[in-house]
Amino acid sequence: MVRPRGVSILYIREAGVAMNTSGKVCLVTGASTGIGKETAVGLAKTGATVVMAARDASRGEEARADVIRRSGNPNVELLLADMTTTGGVRSLANQFLSRHDRLHVLINNAGGVFKEHRKNDEGMELTFALNYYAPFLLTHLLLDTLKKSSPARIVQVASEMQAKRLDIAQLTDPVPYKAMQAYGTAKLAVVMFTYALARELEGTSVTVNAVHPGVIYTPQSARMAPSFLRPLMKLFMSDPVKGAEPSVRLAVDPALEGVSGRYFKQLAEKRTGAFSYDWQQQDKLYTRSLEWAFSPGKVQTHL
């Protein structure tokens, strides 16, 4: 797989590359609000069939109608799934595969922070389950379809707030639980998964990259902020339209064909922390995640 050095989306954007994805199928998780919905709008405007995944039926249908109206593209679908549970992720994959036999773009956008320590039915802490395990599992459930549809692209929505390192033994149930620390750890895991998966996918014409969308005002960011700061947030944070642009570019820009295993901060490629590039740590995380995903029984919270 060709992986050019020093590629910058900012340069590509300024070059004004036209994008047309008519006939392609894109799946976006967390698509009912914020960056996810704007990503769906951006993809729909290029002519793709866009499948939006959301948890709430009412908000999802409202978002789908808005995407169709703003993009002028009627080929927008809605699937419902709870991405905090293994069953919900598997249900989403099954729903998608019952409708489509091709997938050209997968954008793992769903994410969030749970202030209180909570677990899903498998015993996995929810911030980790939603931000890391759900995209890991969904990607693998759809990987054969992506390969069959190649060239195909996977985009992982990450964050600059990633931790410096992680302890695999503490991932699924950190003690003590600190919400933002759990979020940062999960986002580091996403980046490490991206690098490891890129190595696995070499030679397949399926690429995978991670992106930090910027500091974006979304319903999730508003909920997490102290109430006295919320009126000021829109003054200092970008809107979801701007936050969606990097994901859309990574998904469909022809100038990024073959680029894989990279991390982008908004519109430019950046390096992440040293720990994230440790192949041994990547492989440990990858192997453990495969065990969670495809071994029988509930998640073992500690090694």
XYZ file of C-alpha atoms in Angstrom:
303
model
C 0.000 0.000 0.000
C 1.346 3.410 -0.935
C 1.593 5.671 2.097
C 2.957 9.103 1.111
C 4.817 11.082 3.718
C 3.806 14.500 4.964
C 0.317 14.598 3.475
C -1.717 17.563 4.730
C -5.464 17.861 4.319
C -5.039 21.632 4.567
C -2.984 21.606 1.368
C -5.504 19.347 -0.339
C -8.414 21.522 0.720
C -6.764 24.627 -0.679
C -6.164 22.796 -3.948
C -9.934 22.624 -4.388
C -10.216 18.925 -5.302
C -13.734 18.051 -6.499
C -15.352 15.015 -4.873
C -18.054 12.795 -6.355
C -18.992 9.578 -4.566
C -22.113 8.594 -6.476
C -22.610 4.834 -6.171
C -20.648 4.525 -2.933
C -22.070 3.538 0.457
C -20.995 5.297 3.668
C -21.866 4.404 7.280
C -21.592 7.061 10.004
C -22.139 6.252 13.683
C -23.358 8.826 16.193
C -25.074 10.602 13.319
C -28.151 12.169 14.903
C -26.440 15.299 16.266
C -23.267 17.358 16.195
C -20.264 16.313 14.148
C -21.856 13.029 13.125
C -24.877 14.674 11.533
C -22.742 17.258 9.750
C -20.500 14.465 8.488
C -23.574 12.773 7.056
C -24.560 16.041 5.359
C -21.087 16.454 3.879
C -21.015 12.911 2.522
C -24.548 13.147 1.156
C -23.597 16.298 -0.740
C -20.957 14.303 -2.631
C -23.635 11.924 -3.923
C -23.037 8.879 -1.735
C -25.658 6.670 -0.148
C -25.322 7.584 3.528
C -26.393 5.252 6.319
C -26.788 7.097 9.613
C -26.567 5.143 12.870
C -28.263 6.637 15.925
C -29.612 5.524 19.277
C -32.880 7.477 19.468
C -35.520 6.898 16.774
C -37.160 10.311 17.003
C -33.929 12.306 16.901
C -32.564 9.988 14.261
C -35.508 10.474 11.919
C -35.388 14.221 12.457
C -31.675 14.242 11.640
C -32.170 12.059 8.563
C -34.823 14.434 7.218
C -32.508 17.392 7.828
C -29.622 15.687 6.014
C -31.850 14.974 3.006
C -33.170 18.534 2.959
C -29.772 20.199 3.214
C -27.918 17.888 0.843
C -30.626 17.388 -1.762
C -29.732 13.686 -1.710
C -32.638 11.298 -0.968
C -30.347 8.293 -0.494
C -30.025 8.663 3.267
C -30.964 5.819 5.609
C -31.291 5.437 9.381
C -30.350 2.452 11.529
C -30.902 2.313 15.290
C -28.383 0.881 17.740
C -27.031 1.345 21.254
C -23.284 1.568 20.739
C -22.461 1.072 24.423
C -23.306 -2.646 24.282
C -21.903 -5.575 22.347
C -25.428 -6.559 21.347
C -26.135 -3.085 20.022
C -22.984 -3.016 17.904
C -23.665 -6.485 16.516
C -27.243 -5.455 15.767
C -26.016 -2.441 13.806
C -23.679 -4.596 11.736
C -26.446 -7.115 11.039
C -28.912 -4.390 10.073
C -26.410 -2.855 7.700
C -25.459 -6.165 6.077
C -29.109 -7.077 5.576
C -29.464 -3.969 3.382
C -26.078 -3.580 1.717
C -23.418 -5.884 0.331
C -20.929 -3.073 -0.179
C -19.358 -0.535 2.193
C -16.881 2.015 0.908
C -16.603 4.338 3.922
C -16.970 3.595 7.639
C -16.775 6.587 9.963
C -16.594 5.610 13.631
C -17.851 8.891 15.021
C -19.993 7.906 18.025
C -18.440 8.920 21.327
C -19.016 10.581 24.645
C -18.145 10.750 28.325
C -20.099 9.284 31.223
C -19.627 11.359 34.365
C -20.526 8.497 36.683
C -18.957 5.047 36.719
C -21.328 2.743 34.840
C -20.975 -0.634 33.137
C -22.831 -2.351 30.329
C -24.253 -5.868 30.607
C -20.901 -7.357 29.626
C -19.194 -5.644 32.562
C -17.368 -3.038 30.479
C -17.162 0.588 31.637
C -19.321 2.705 29.322
C -16.878 5.458 28.335
C -14.408 2.833 27.153
C -17.142 0.715 25.576
C -18.538 3.586 23.517
C -15.336 5.335 22.484
C -13.038 2.377 21.827
C -14.650 -1.034 21.971
C -17.669 -0.168 19.796
C -15.565 1.067 16.849
C -13.175 -1.855 17.255
C -15.983 -4.399 17.154
C -18.001 -2.704 14.409
C -14.935 -2.354 12.205
C -14.157 -6.050 12.485
C -17.748 -7.106 11.882
C -17.750 -5.086 8.649
C -14.143 -5.657 7.612
C -14.853 -8.388 5.052
C -17.423 -6.141 3.385
C -14.975 -3.237 3.319
C -12.337 -5.460 1.711
C -14.830 -6.711 -0.854
C -15.719 -3.097 -1.678
C -12.161 -1.791 -1.919
C -10.847 0.750 -2.325
C -12.500 1.554 0.990
C -11.715 3.834 3.910
C -12.163 3.770 7.674
C -12.106 7.036 9.619
C -11.750 6.973 13.401
C -12.827 10.134 15.208
C -10.213 10.508 17.933
C -9.215 13.382 20.207
C -6.198 15.448 21.138
C -7.180 14.736 24.743
C -5.733 11.225 24.513
C -3.774 9.853 27.465
C 0.017 9.457 27.300
C -0.114 5.718 28.007
C -2.538 2.990 29.034
C -2.651 -0.103 31.214
C -4.473 -2.915 29.422
C -5.343 -4.535 32.752
C -7.346 -1.447 33.757
C -9.047 -0.589 30.477
C -12.503 -2.074 30.848
C -13.033 -1.077 34.483
C -10.588 1.599 35.695
C -10.216 2.059 39.449
C -10.707 4.742 40.617
C -12.970 6.004 37.845
C -12.261 9.512 36.547
C -14.433 10.447 33.583
C -11.998 12.512 31.528
C -9.126 10.168 32.278
C -11.235 7.265 31.023
C -12.081 9.262 27.899
C -8.432 10.080 27.219
C -7.428 6.457 27.673
C -10.136 5.294 25.274
C -9.054 7.819 22.649
C -5.421 6.718 22.973
C -6.638 3.164 22.405
C -8.446 4.333 19.256
C -5.221 5.811 17.872
C -3.227 2.673 18.702
C -5.917 0.527 17.079
C -5.725 2.725 13.985
C -1.978 2.208 13.663
C -2.210 -1.544 14.271
C -5.107 -2.000 11.861
C -3.264 -0.065 9.153
C -0.452 -2.608 9.416
C -2.943 -5.467 9.210
C -4.591 -3.957 6.132
C -1.453 -3.319 4.091
C -2.007 -4.610 0.573
C -5.811 -4.716 0.825
C -6.711 -1.254 -0.574
C -8.588 -0.546 2.669
C -7.148 2.414 4.560
C -7.684 3.627 8.105
C -6.844 6.986 9.679
C -7.683 8.798 12.913
C -8.665 12.439 13.230
C -9.099 15.033 15.956
C -11.945 17.258 14.673
C -10.981 20.281 16.751
C -12.591 21.914 19.766
C -16.201 21.755 18.664
C -19.413 22.936 20.288
C -21.756 19.941 20.440
C -24.572 18.837 22.763
C -22.095 16.462 24.413
C -19.511 19.185 25.096
C -22.227 21.465 26.480
C -23.460 18.777 28.876
C -19.952 18.145 30.178
C -19.197 21.820 30.883
C -20.130 23.658 34.098
C -23.418 25.506 33.653
C -21.822 28.955 34.063
C -19.506 28.300 31.095
C -22.125 27.102 28.629
C -23.217 30.549 27.375
C -19.579 31.341 26.505
C -18.703 28.075 24.792
C -20.019 29.004 21.359
C -17.791 32.080 21.373
C -14.601 30.046 21.697
C -15.460 26.731 20.032
C -15.978 25.865 16.371
C -19.310 24.649 15.054
C -20.008 21.016 14.039
C -19.897 21.877 10.321
C -16.218 22.750 10.674
C -15.676 19.730 12.897
C -17.059 17.399 10.232
C -14.830 18.652 7.422
C -11.720 16.581 8.284
C -13.744 13.347 8.488
C -15.393 14.006 5.143
C -12.051 14.793 3.510
C -10.423 11.663 4.883
C -13.402 9.636 3.724
C -13.729 10.737 0.123
C -10.982 13.093 -1.069
C -9.274 11.376 -4.043
C -5.953 12.986 -3.135
C -5.884 10.831 0.017
C -6.191 7.531 -1.839
C -3.787 5.030 -0.257
C -2.955 7.177 2.783
C -3.232 5.006 5.892
C -2.083 4.693 9.480
C -2.022 8.439 10.120
C -3.368 10.813 12.748
C -4.736 14.185 11.680
C -5.401 17.201 13.858
C -8.199 18.950 12.021
C -6.712 19.642 8.587
C -3.090 18.581 9.015
C -1.199 15.403 9.775
C 0.363 15.287 13.261
C 2.357 12.849 15.344
C 0.948 11.380 18.527
C 2.742 10.420 21.740
C 5.598 7.912 21.787
C 3.566 5.223 23.571
C 1.002 5.130 20.752
C 3.677 4.034 18.257
C 4.907 1.086 20.360
C 4.121 -1.930 18.179
C 4.253 -4.337 21.123
C 1.687 -2.304 23.058
C -0.462 -1.985 19.934
C -0.389 -5.744 19.440
C -1.248 -6.421 23.092
C -4.246 -4.119 22.857
C -5.312 -5.598 19.522
C -5.059 -9.191 20.761
C -6.950 -8.431 23.969
C -9.660 -6.621 22.032
C -10.118 -9.596 19.713
C -10.565 -11.782 22.785
C -13.274 -9.458 24.115
C -14.991 -9.389 20.747
C -14.895 -12.996 19.676
C -14.324 -15.181 22.748
C -17.393 -16.579 24.535
C -18.407 -15.306 27.947
C -18.441 -11.886 29.573
C -15.581 -9.428 29.571
C -12.900 -10.104 32.154
C -12.347 -6.711 33.700
C -8.772 -7.446 34.744
C -6.029 -9.610 33.249
